[in-house]
């Protein structure tokens, strides 16, 4: 089978690793990712140039394309590939709205009475918005309706001081059409512990992966600016140390109801990966947002422990015959090495030295993210550089493999040593035990 992976980061590198032994692998990437370049035939080009990607897929006789990131999905890459009878793991443009249009997502929950939603309102003018925020006495979250590369969401008590600052930011979103819409969505702020469930879907069947917890703050102790995610962990039973089976099942139930509502609403099946970002609140799981793709870093926790071959899963998705996907009873810890100064862009373009052989001998895995292969070595860019993963019987085992692996990567980089450490995991358990009301 000839499979194309579209995208250039650690997420796509992890997808490629899961396929490399079973398929003829192709990739389309904007930068030369050294990990992907080593294991696939590739074309360098802008992934948003969807016609060019589709032409490359056609010329390479691709049978299945896997779309790594949300931006080409939002541009309609799946519909473009379909013109050449190429099937995709990734939803078409109408269905990708579950990520690309946040008001579509919240309206779907309301219309189909899907549980676990949050109170929200969409505004397109100042007057109603200001009246609402002047009256509302709880903290809010302000979100652009469309895609902003993970940078548009601001939370009162985190990025914003109070609802007055929220008002100013909401005006900015409307005025600048941030994310492509002159609308803003205001949601109630959910308090608790975040967790991710990624699932495979053929539109009728949904098969979930183990739950993962990401760490969005840049610095140890959950401090500093919000980033794309500094590391993540999963546990050997598919749950998280603060998440019960019942809560996990409830969240998966929300995702199952969502794919059936999508079919009813749009008449299309959800073919691809559904990523649910949940908050475990005092009243149970609440859906914060959906993504129409794997999580980054969360994909690095789940694909390395997947027992079912990825090629079978992808065939099941595109043929509408997805079966239950199984995973090893292992825990995993991923740590992201990022350029000094990240998320600012101070030390982009510096050389890094990766001793992959040594890391592999420790049982660790290396996934390249925003780095560039040049003639004289691997260079950072301004974003997350390299994901390192340790797999073990317990979270602590995985953590210690990931941490020792980080010592064998040299450069102007830093990482969060506390991800997956007992102390931080215990803090999460304590937090949930204090707030859970049921
Ligand atoms: N870990 C956050 C994301 O993938 O969107």
Short mmCIF file of C-alpha atoms and ligand atoms in Angstrom, two decimals:
data_model
loop_
_atom_site.label_atom_id
_atom_site.label_comp_id
_atom_site.label_asym_id
_atom_site.label_seq_id
_atom_site.Cartn_x
_atom_site.Cartn_y
_atom_site.Cartn_z
CA UNK A 1 0.00 0.00 0.00
CA UNK A 2 1.23 3.53 -0.85
CA UNK A 3 0.56 6.01 1.94
CA UNK A 4 1.22 9.76 2.03
CA UNK A 5 1.66 11.68 5.29
CA UNK A 6 1.10 15.44 4.97
CA UNK A 7 2.95 17.60 7.51
CA UNK A 8 6.34 18.33 8.91
CA UNK A 9 6.38 18.08 12.71
CA UNK A 10 6.87 15.55 15.48
CA UNK A 11 3.22 14.51 15.09
CA UNK A 12 3.81 13.54 11.47
CA UNK A 13 7.15 11.92 12.37
CA UNK A 14 5.31 9.73 14.92
CA UNK A 15 2.68 8.83 12.29
CA UNK A 16 5.42 7.92 9.79
CA UNK A 17 7.23 5.74 12.36
CA UNK A 18 4.00 3.82 12.99
CA UNK A 19 3.70 3.02 9.26
CA UNK A 20 7.26 2.66 8.01
CA UNK A 21 7.53 -1.15 8.20
CA UNK A 22 4.20 -1.89 6.55
CA UNK A 23 3.73 0.53 3.65
CA UNK A 24 5.49 2.37 0.88
CA UNK A 25 5.76 5.68 2.66
CA UNK A 26 5.60 9.16 1.10
CA UNK A 27 5.50 12.54 2.77
CA UNK A 28 4.83 16.15 1.86
CA UNK A 29 6.49 18.62 4.21
CA UNK A 30 7.36 22.30 4.35
CA UNK A 31 10.71 21.78 6.12
CA UNK A 32 13.05 18.84 5.84
CA UNK A 33 12.25 16.93 9.02
CA UNK A 34 15.31 14.64 9.47
CA UNK A 35 13.26 11.84 11.04
CA UNK A 36 10.67 11.77 8.25
CA UNK A 37 13.28 12.27 5.49
CA UNK A 38 15.11 9.15 6.67
CA UNK A 39 12.12 6.83 6.34
CA UNK A 40 10.02 8.15 3.45
CA UNK A 41 10.18 9.43 -0.11
CA UNK A 42 9.32 13.09 0.17
CA UNK A 43 8.49 16.36 -1.56
CA UNK A 44 9.28 19.67 0.12
CA UNK A 45 6.51 22.25 -0.30
CA UNK A 46 3.86 24.25 1.47
CA UNK A 47 1.23 21.89 2.89
CA UNK A 48 -1.39 24.60 2.44
CA UNK A 49 -0.94 24.50 -1.30
CA UNK A 50 -3.56 21.77 -1.43
CA UNK A 51 -3.68 21.42 -5.23
CA UNK A 52 0.07 20.77 -5.33
CA UNK A 53 -0.22 18.19 -2.53
CA UNK A 54 -3.06 16.44 -4.38
CA UNK A 55 -1.07 16.42 -7.65
CA UNK A 56 1.93 14.91 -5.87
CA UNK A 57 -0.36 12.26 -4.35
CA UNK A 58 -1.85 11.45 -7.75
CA UNK A 59 1.56 11.28 -9.45
CA UNK A 60 2.81 8.97 -6.70
CA UNK A 61 -0.24 6.67 -6.97
CA UNK A 62 -1.09 7.22 -3.33
CA UNK A 63 -3.94 5.10 -1.96
CA UNK A 64 -4.37 6.71 1.47
CA UNK A 65 -3.34 10.19 2.61
CA UNK A 66 -3.02 11.02 6.30
CA UNK A 67 -3.41 14.71 7.05
CA UNK A 68 -1.36 15.75 10.07
CA UNK A 69 -2.45 19.28 10.89
CA UNK A 70 -5.66 21.29 10.95
CA UNK A 71 -4.72 24.07 8.51
CA UNK A 72 -4.85 21.97 5.28
CA UNK A 73 -8.03 20.27 6.57
CA UNK A 74 -9.60 23.71 6.96
CA UNK A 75 -8.61 24.52 3.35
CA UNK A 76 -10.30 21.40 2.01
CA UNK A 77 -7.35 19.12 1.26
CA UNK A 78 -9.50 15.99 1.71
CA UNK A 79 -12.01 17.21 -0.88
CA UNK A 80 -9.12 18.05 -3.23
CA UNK A 81 -7.61 14.55 -2.86
CA UNK A 82 -11.05 13.03 -3.43
CA UNK A 83 -11.06 14.55 -6.94
CA UNK A 84 -8.33 12.00 -7.75
CA UNK A 85 -10.10 9.18 -5.87
CA UNK A 86 -7.54 9.31 -3.07
CA UNK A 87 -9.01 8.49 0.34
CA UNK A 88 -7.93 10.35 3.44
CA UNK A 89 -7.54 9.84 7.14
CA UNK A 90 -8.90 13.27 7.99
CA UNK A 91 -12.35 14.83 7.63
CA UNK A 92 -13.56 16.83 4.64
CA UNK A 93 -13.97 20.61 4.83
CA UNK A 94 -17.59 20.49 6.07
CA UNK A 95 -16.78 18.08 8.87
CA UNK A 96 -13.45 19.71 9.83
CA UNK A 97 -15.62 22.60 11.05
CA UNK A 98 -15.71 20.74 14.35
CA UNK A 99 -12.26 22.34 14.83
CA UNK A 100 -12.25 25.24 12.38
CA UNK A 101 -15.53 26.82 13.55
CA UNK A 102 -16.04 26.82 17.31
CA UNK A 103 -19.59 28.11 17.12
CA UNK A 104 -20.51 25.18 14.82
CA UNK A 105 -19.15 22.84 17.50
CA UNK A 106 -21.05 24.43 20.41
CA UNK A 107 -24.27 24.70 18.34
CA UNK A 108 -24.00 20.99 17.52
CA UNK A 109 -23.84 20.15 21.23
CA UNK A 110 -26.89 22.30 21.87
CA UNK A 111 -28.97 21.00 18.95
CA UNK A 112 -28.23 17.32 19.61
CA UNK A 113 -28.31 17.66 23.41
CA UNK A 114 -24.81 16.23 23.77
CA UNK A 115 -23.78 16.33 27.44
CA UNK A 116 -20.57 17.88 28.79
CA UNK A 117 -20.80 21.24 27.03
CA UNK A 118 -20.12 24.68 28.52
CA UNK A 119 -22.28 27.78 28.53
CA UNK A 120 -21.33 30.00 25.62
CA UNK A 121 -22.43 32.97 23.55
CA UNK A 122 -21.28 34.17 20.13
CA UNK A 123 -21.10 37.92 19.48
CA UNK A 124 -20.55 39.92 16.32
CA UNK A 125 -21.00 43.43 17.75
CA UNK A 126 -19.78 45.43 20.72
CA UNK A 127 -23.11 46.39 22.24
CA UNK A 128 -24.48 42.95 23.08
CA UNK A 129 -21.02 41.73 24.04
CA UNK A 130 -20.37 44.62 26.44
CA UNK A 131 -23.80 44.29 28.05
CA UNK A 132 -23.25 40.59 28.55
CA UNK A 133 -19.78 40.94 30.08
CA UNK A 134 -20.87 43.84 32.32
CA UNK A 135 -23.55 41.59 33.82
CA UNK A 136 -21.65 38.26 33.91
CA UNK A 137 -20.12 37.71 37.34
CA UNK A 138 -17.95 34.64 36.63
CA UNK A 139 -14.60 34.39 34.82
CA UNK A 140 -14.78 33.75 31.10
CA UNK A 141 -12.71 32.36 28.25
CA UNK A 142 -12.46 34.42 25.05
CA UNK A 143 -11.99 32.53 21.78
CA UNK A 144 -11.81 33.51 18.14
CA UNK A 145 -14.37 31.39 16.24
CA UNK A 146 -11.85 30.22 13.60
CA UNK A 147 -8.33 28.76 13.55
CA UNK A 148 -5.48 30.76 15.09
CA UNK A 149 -2.75 28.13 15.40
CA UNK A 150 -3.50 27.63 19.11
CA UNK A 151 -2.65 31.25 19.95
CA UNK A 152 -6.04 32.95 20.07
CA UNK A 153 -7.67 31.61 23.24
CA UNK A 154 -7.33 33.81 26.36
CA UNK A 155 -8.55 32.95 29.82
CA UNK A 156 -9.46 35.33 32.63
CA UNK A 157 -7.17 34.58 35.58
CA UNK A 158 -4.47 33.33 33.22
CA UNK A 159 -3.81 35.62 30.24
CA UNK A 160 -6.40 38.25 31.15
CA UNK A 161 -6.83 40.04 34.51
CA UNK A 162 -10.63 40.32 34.57
CA UNK A 163 -13.76 40.44 32.43
CA UNK A 164 -12.95 44.04 31.51
CA UNK A 165 -9.70 42.95 29.86
CA UNK A 166 -11.73 40.13 28.29
CA UNK A 167 -13.96 42.78 26.75
CA UNK A 168 -11.01 44.63 25.18
CA UNK A 169 -9.57 41.41 23.80
CA UNK A 170 -12.98 40.38 22.41
CA UNK A 171 -13.20 43.78 20.62
CA UNK A 172 -9.76 43.12 19.09
CA UNK A 173 -10.92 39.72 17.81
CA UNK A 174 -14.00 41.25 16.15
CA UNK A 175 -12.09 44.23 14.72
CA UNK A 176 -9.20 42.24 13.26
CA UNK A 177 -11.35 39.26 12.18
CA UNK A 178 -8.94 37.07 14.10
CA UNK A 179 -9.25 33.47 12.85
CA UNK A 180 -11.17 34.67 9.78
CA UNK A 181 -14.54 35.54 11.39
CA UNK A 182 -15.70 38.95 12.71
CA UNK A 183 -17.21 37.09 15.65
CA UNK A 184 -16.04 36.10 19.09
CA UNK A 185 -17.12 33.26 21.33
CA UNK A 186 -17.33 33.79 25.09
CA UNK A 187 -17.44 30.64 27.21
CA UNK A 188 -17.75 29.98 30.91
CA UNK A 189 -14.35 29.12 32.38
CA UNK A 190 -14.04 25.44 33.34
CA UNK A 191 -11.85 24.71 36.37
CA UNK A 192 -10.18 21.36 37.05
CA UNK A 193 -7.60 19.14 35.35
CA UNK A 194 -7.32 18.94 31.59
CA UNK A 195 -7.03 15.64 29.77
CA UNK A 196 -7.03 14.55 26.13
CA UNK A 197 -8.76 11.64 24.46
CA UNK A 198 -7.81 10.98 20.85
CA UNK A 199 -9.96 8.54 18.89
CA UNK A 200 -10.02 6.89 15.48
CA UNK A 201 -13.33 7.27 13.66
CA UNK A 202 -14.86 5.94 10.45
CA UNK A 203 -17.99 7.99 11.09
CA UNK A 204 -19.98 5.04 12.47
CA UNK A 205 -17.47 3.46 14.83
CA UNK A 206 -15.20 5.33 17.20
CA UNK A 207 -12.22 3.61 18.84
CA UNK A 208 -10.53 5.66 21.59
CA UNK A 209 -6.85 5.76 22.53
CA UNK A 210 -5.49 5.92 26.08
CA UNK A 211 -6.12 9.22 27.88
CA UNK A 212 -3.17 11.64 27.97
CA UNK A 213 -2.38 14.75 29.97
CA UNK A 214 -0.46 17.55 28.23
CA UNK A 215 1.44 20.39 29.97
CA UNK A 216 0.78 23.69 28.21
CA UNK A 217 2.79 25.98 30.53
CA UNK A 218 6.38 26.68 29.46
CA UNK A 219 8.03 26.31 32.84
CA UNK A 220 8.17 23.84 35.72
CA UNK A 221 5.41 23.97 38.32
CA UNK A 222 2.90 24.94 35.59
CA UNK A 223 4.22 28.50 35.39
CA UNK A 224 5.10 30.80 32.49
CA UNK A 225 3.37 31.36 29.17
CA UNK A 226 1.04 28.89 27.47
CA UNK A 227 2.72 26.92 24.69
CA UNK A 228 1.69 24.24 22.20
CA UNK A 229 2.49 21.66 24.93
CA UNK A 230 5.77 20.94 26.75
CA UNK A 231 5.24 17.25 27.40
CA UNK A 232 2.63 14.67 28.28
CA UNK A 233 2.06 11.32 29.94
CA UNK A 234 -0.31 8.35 29.79
CA UNK A 235 -0.79 5.47 32.22
CA UNK A 236 -0.58 1.70 31.77
CA UNK A 237 -4.38 1.19 32.12
CA UNK A 238 -5.45 3.76 29.53
CA UNK A 239 -6.72 6.10 32.27
CA UNK A 240 -4.87 8.83 34.19
CA UNK A 241 -4.05 8.71 37.90
CA UNK A 242 -6.80 11.30 38.57
CA UNK A 243 -9.32 10.00 35.99
CA UNK A 244 -11.70 7.10 36.70
CA UNK A 245 -12.98 4.55 34.17
CA UNK A 246 -16.46 6.04 34.51
CA UNK A 247 -15.21 9.54 33.70
CA UNK A 248 -13.18 8.25 30.73
CA UNK A 249 -16.25 6.34 29.42
CA UNK A 250 -18.42 9.43 29.83
CA UNK A 251 -15.94 11.48 27.76
CA UNK A 252 -15.78 8.77 25.06
CA UNK A 253 -19.61 8.74 25.05
CA UNK A 254 -19.56 12.48 24.27
CA UNK A 255 -17.25 11.81 21.32
CA UNK A 256 -19.47 8.98 20.01
CA UNK A 257 -22.54 11.22 20.19
CA UNK A 258 -20.57 13.91 18.36
CA UNK A 259 -19.71 11.75 15.33
CA UNK A 260 -23.30 10.62 15.00
CA UNK A 261 -24.56 14.23 15.29
CA UNK A 262 -22.05 15.24 12.58
CA UNK A 263 -23.40 12.60 10.21
CA UNK A 264 -26.94 13.74 10.84
CA UNK A 265 -26.13 17.45 10.51
CA UNK A 266 -23.76 17.41 7.51
CA UNK A 267 -24.63 14.04 5.89
CA UNK A 268 -20.88 13.21 5.90
CA UNK A 269 -19.10 10.58 7.96
CA UNK A 270 -16.31 11.69 10.28
CA UNK A 271 -13.31 9.85 8.79
CA UNK A 272 -10.15 10.49 10.71
CA UNK A 273 -8.88 11.37 14.14
CA UNK A 274 -11.09 13.13 16.65
CA UNK A 275 -9.14 14.83 19.44
CA UNK A 276 -11.22 15.74 22.50
CA UNK A 277 -9.73 18.26 24.92
CA UNK A 278 -11.61 17.83 28.18
CA UNK A 279 -11.57 19.44 31.59
CA UNK A 280 -12.34 17.18 34.53
CA UNK A 281 -14.37 19.61 36.64
CA UNK A 282 -16.09 19.27 40.01
CA UNK A 283 -19.16 18.02 38.07
CA UNK A 284 -17.33 15.65 35.70
CA UNK A 285 -15.77 15.94 32.21
CA UNK A 286 -16.57 19.02 30.10
CA UNK A 287 -15.55 19.40 26.46
CA UNK A 288 -13.19 22.36 26.02
CA UNK A 289 -12.61 21.90 22.30
CA UNK A 290 -12.22 19.42 19.49
CA UNK A 291 -9.39 19.06 17.02
CA UNK A 292 -9.74 17.14 13.77
CA UNK A 293 -6.26 15.60 14.04
CA UNK A 294 -3.87 13.91 16.47
CA UNK A 295 -2.56 15.96 19.39
CA UNK A 296 1.00 17.17 19.52
CA UNK A 297 2.62 15.96 21.83
CA UNK A 298 -0.20 13.48 22.71
CA UNK A 299 0.28 11.39 19.54
CA UNK A 300 3.78 10.51 20.78
CA UNK A 301 2.24 8.85 23.84
CA UNK A 302 -0.27 6.71 22.01
CA UNK A 303 1.14 5.57 18.65
CA UNK A 304 4.31 3.93 20.07
CA UNK A 305 2.17 1.66 22.29
CA UNK A 306 -0.47 0.81 19.66
CA UNK A 307 -0.68 -2.96 19.09
CA UNK A 308 -2.98 -2.88 16.05
CA UNK A 309 -0.91 -2.00 12.95
CA UNK A 310 -1.49 1.62 11.92
CA UNK A 311 -1.98 0.59 8.29
CA UNK A 312 -4.94 -1.61 9.32
CA UNK A 313 -6.43 1.22 11.37
CA UNK A 314 -6.12 3.64 8.44
CA UNK A 315 -7.67 1.14 6.01
CA UNK A 316 -10.52 0.60 8.48
CA UNK A 317 -11.13 4.36 8.68
CA UNK A 318 -11.26 4.98 4.93
CA UNK A 319 -13.29 1.83 4.16
CA UNK A 320 -15.84 2.44 6.94
CA UNK A 321 -14.85 -0.83 8.65
CA UNK A 322 -12.95 0.37 11.69
CA UNK A 323 -12.55 -2.27 14.42
CA UNK A 324 -11.50 -1.82 18.05
CA UNK A 325 -7.87 -0.66 18.18
CA UNK A 326 -5.75 -2.16 20.94
CA UNK A 327 -2.83 -0.80 22.94
CA UNK A 328 -0.08 -2.26 25.14
CA UNK A 329 -0.59 -1.97 28.90
CA UNK A 330 2.31 0.48 29.14
CA UNK A 331 2.75 3.98 30.50
CA UNK A 332 4.47 6.70 28.48
CA UNK A 333 6.12 10.06 29.09
CA UNK A 334 6.96 12.61 26.40
CA UNK A 335 9.21 15.61 27.04
CA UNK A 336 9.61 18.37 24.48
CA UNK A 337 13.01 20.03 24.08
CA UNK A 338 12.43 23.59 22.95
CA UNK A 339 14.75 26.51 22.05
CA UNK A 340 15.91 28.70 24.96
CA UNK A 341 13.51 31.61 25.25
CA UNK A 342 10.58 29.65 23.71
CA UNK A 343 7.75 30.57 23.17
CA UNK A 344 9.62 33.73 22.23
CA UNK A 345 11.89 33.34 19.27
CA UNK A 346 15.29 34.30 20.71
CA UNK A 347 17.51 31.38 19.80
CA UNK A 348 16.14 30.12 16.48
CA UNK A 349 18.61 28.68 13.97
CA UNK A 350 21.10 27.06 16.30
CA UNK A 351 22.74 23.68 15.79
CA UNK A 352 21.60 20.68 17.86
CA UNK A 353 23.36 17.41 18.36
CA UNK A 354 21.24 14.30 18.86
CA UNK A 355 22.76 10.97 19.88
CA UNK A 356 19.87 8.85 18.63
CA UNK A 357 21.78 5.59 19.00
CA UNK A 358 22.41 6.21 22.69
CA UNK A 359 18.80 7.28 23.28
CA UNK A 360 17.46 4.17 21.53
CA UNK A 361 19.82 2.01 23.61
CA UNK A 362 18.20 3.49 26.74
CA UNK A 363 14.77 2.54 25.35
CA UNK A 364 13.90 6.11 24.38
CA UNK A 365 12.36 7.38 21.12
CA UNK A 366 13.20 10.62 19.30
CA UNK A 367 10.64 12.56 17.26
CA UNK A 368 11.82 15.61 15.34
CA UNK A 369 9.54 18.64 15.32
CA UNK A 370 10.32 22.19 14.13
CA UNK A 371 13.91 21.56 13.05
CA UNK A 372 15.62 21.77 9.70
CA UNK A 373 18.07 19.33 8.24
CA UNK A 374 20.93 21.23 6.56
CA UNK A 375 24.19 19.97 5.04
CA UNK A 376 26.10 20.51 8.28
CA UNK A 377 23.50 19.24 10.74
CA UNK A 378 20.13 19.82 12.39
CA UNK A 379 19.05 23.39 13.20
CA UNK A 380 16.29 24.64 15.47
CA UNK A 381 13.56 27.01 14.32
CA UNK A 382 11.56 29.19 16.68
CA UNK A 383 9.14 26.47 17.81
CA UNK A 384 9.29 23.15 19.70
CA UNK A 385 12.34 21.22 18.49
CA UNK A 386 12.43 17.55 19.54
CA UNK A 387 10.07 15.23 21.43
CA UNK A 388 11.64 12.47 23.50
CA UNK A 389 9.51 9.56 24.70
CA UNK A 390 10.03 6.90 27.35
CA UNK A 391 7.75 3.87 27.60
CA UNK A 392 7.61 1.76 30.76
CA UNK A 393 5.46 -0.32 33.09
CA UNK A 394 4.72 2.79 35.16
CA UNK A 395 4.70 6.54 34.55
CA UNK A 396 7.86 6.81 36.70
CA UNK A 397 9.65 4.22 34.54
CA UNK A 398 8.72 6.10 31.37
CA UNK A 399 9.74 9.40 32.97
CA UNK A 400 13.17 8.18 33.92
CA UNK A 401 13.84 6.85 30.38
CA UNK A 402 12.66 10.15 28.85
CA UNK A 403 14.75 12.21 31.29
CA UNK A 404 17.94 10.20 30.73
CA UNK A 405 17.36 10.43 26.96
CA UNK A 406 17.23 14.25 27.15
CA UNK A 407 20.85 14.23 28.36
CA UNK A 408 21.94 12.98 24.94
CA UNK A 409 20.59 15.96 23.03
CA UNK A 410 22.84 19.03 23.08
CA UNK A 411 22.01 22.54 21.97
CA UNK A 412 20.48 25.81 23.16
CA UNK A 413 17.43 23.96 24.42
CA UNK A 414 15.43 23.49 27.60
CA UNK A 415 12.69 21.10 28.74
CA UNK A 416 10.36 20.62 31.71
CA UNK A 417 11.98 18.07 34.00
CA UNK A 418 8.80 17.84 36.11
CA UNK A 419 6.57 16.27 33.40
CA UNK A 420 5.66 12.75 34.55
CA UNK A 421 7.39 13.16 37.95
CA UNK A 422 5.57 11.68 40.95
CA UNK A 423 5.31 15.06 42.68
CA UNK A 424 3.42 16.70 39.82
CA UNK A 425 1.17 13.68 39.24
CA UNK A 426 0.30 13.65 42.97
CA UNK A 427 -0.59 17.35 42.78
CA UNK A 428 -3.14 16.52 40.02
CA UNK A 429 -4.68 13.69 42.07
CA UNK A 430 -4.95 15.93 45.14
CA UNK A 431 -6.54 18.72 43.11
CA UNK A 432 -9.27 16.46 41.73
CA UNK A 433 -9.90 14.80 45.10
CA UNK A 434 -10.44 18.27 46.58
CA UNK A 435 -12.93 19.46 43.95
CA UNK A 436 -14.86 16.32 42.86
CA UNK A 437 -18.46 16.63 44.15
CA UNK A 438 -19.89 13.25 43.15
N1 LIG B 1 -1.53 19.47 22.62
C1 LIG B 1 -2.37 20.44 22.04
C2 LIG B 1 -2.78 20.18 20.65
O1 LIG B 1 -2.38 19.25 20.01
O2 LIG B 1 -3.58 20.95 20.14
#
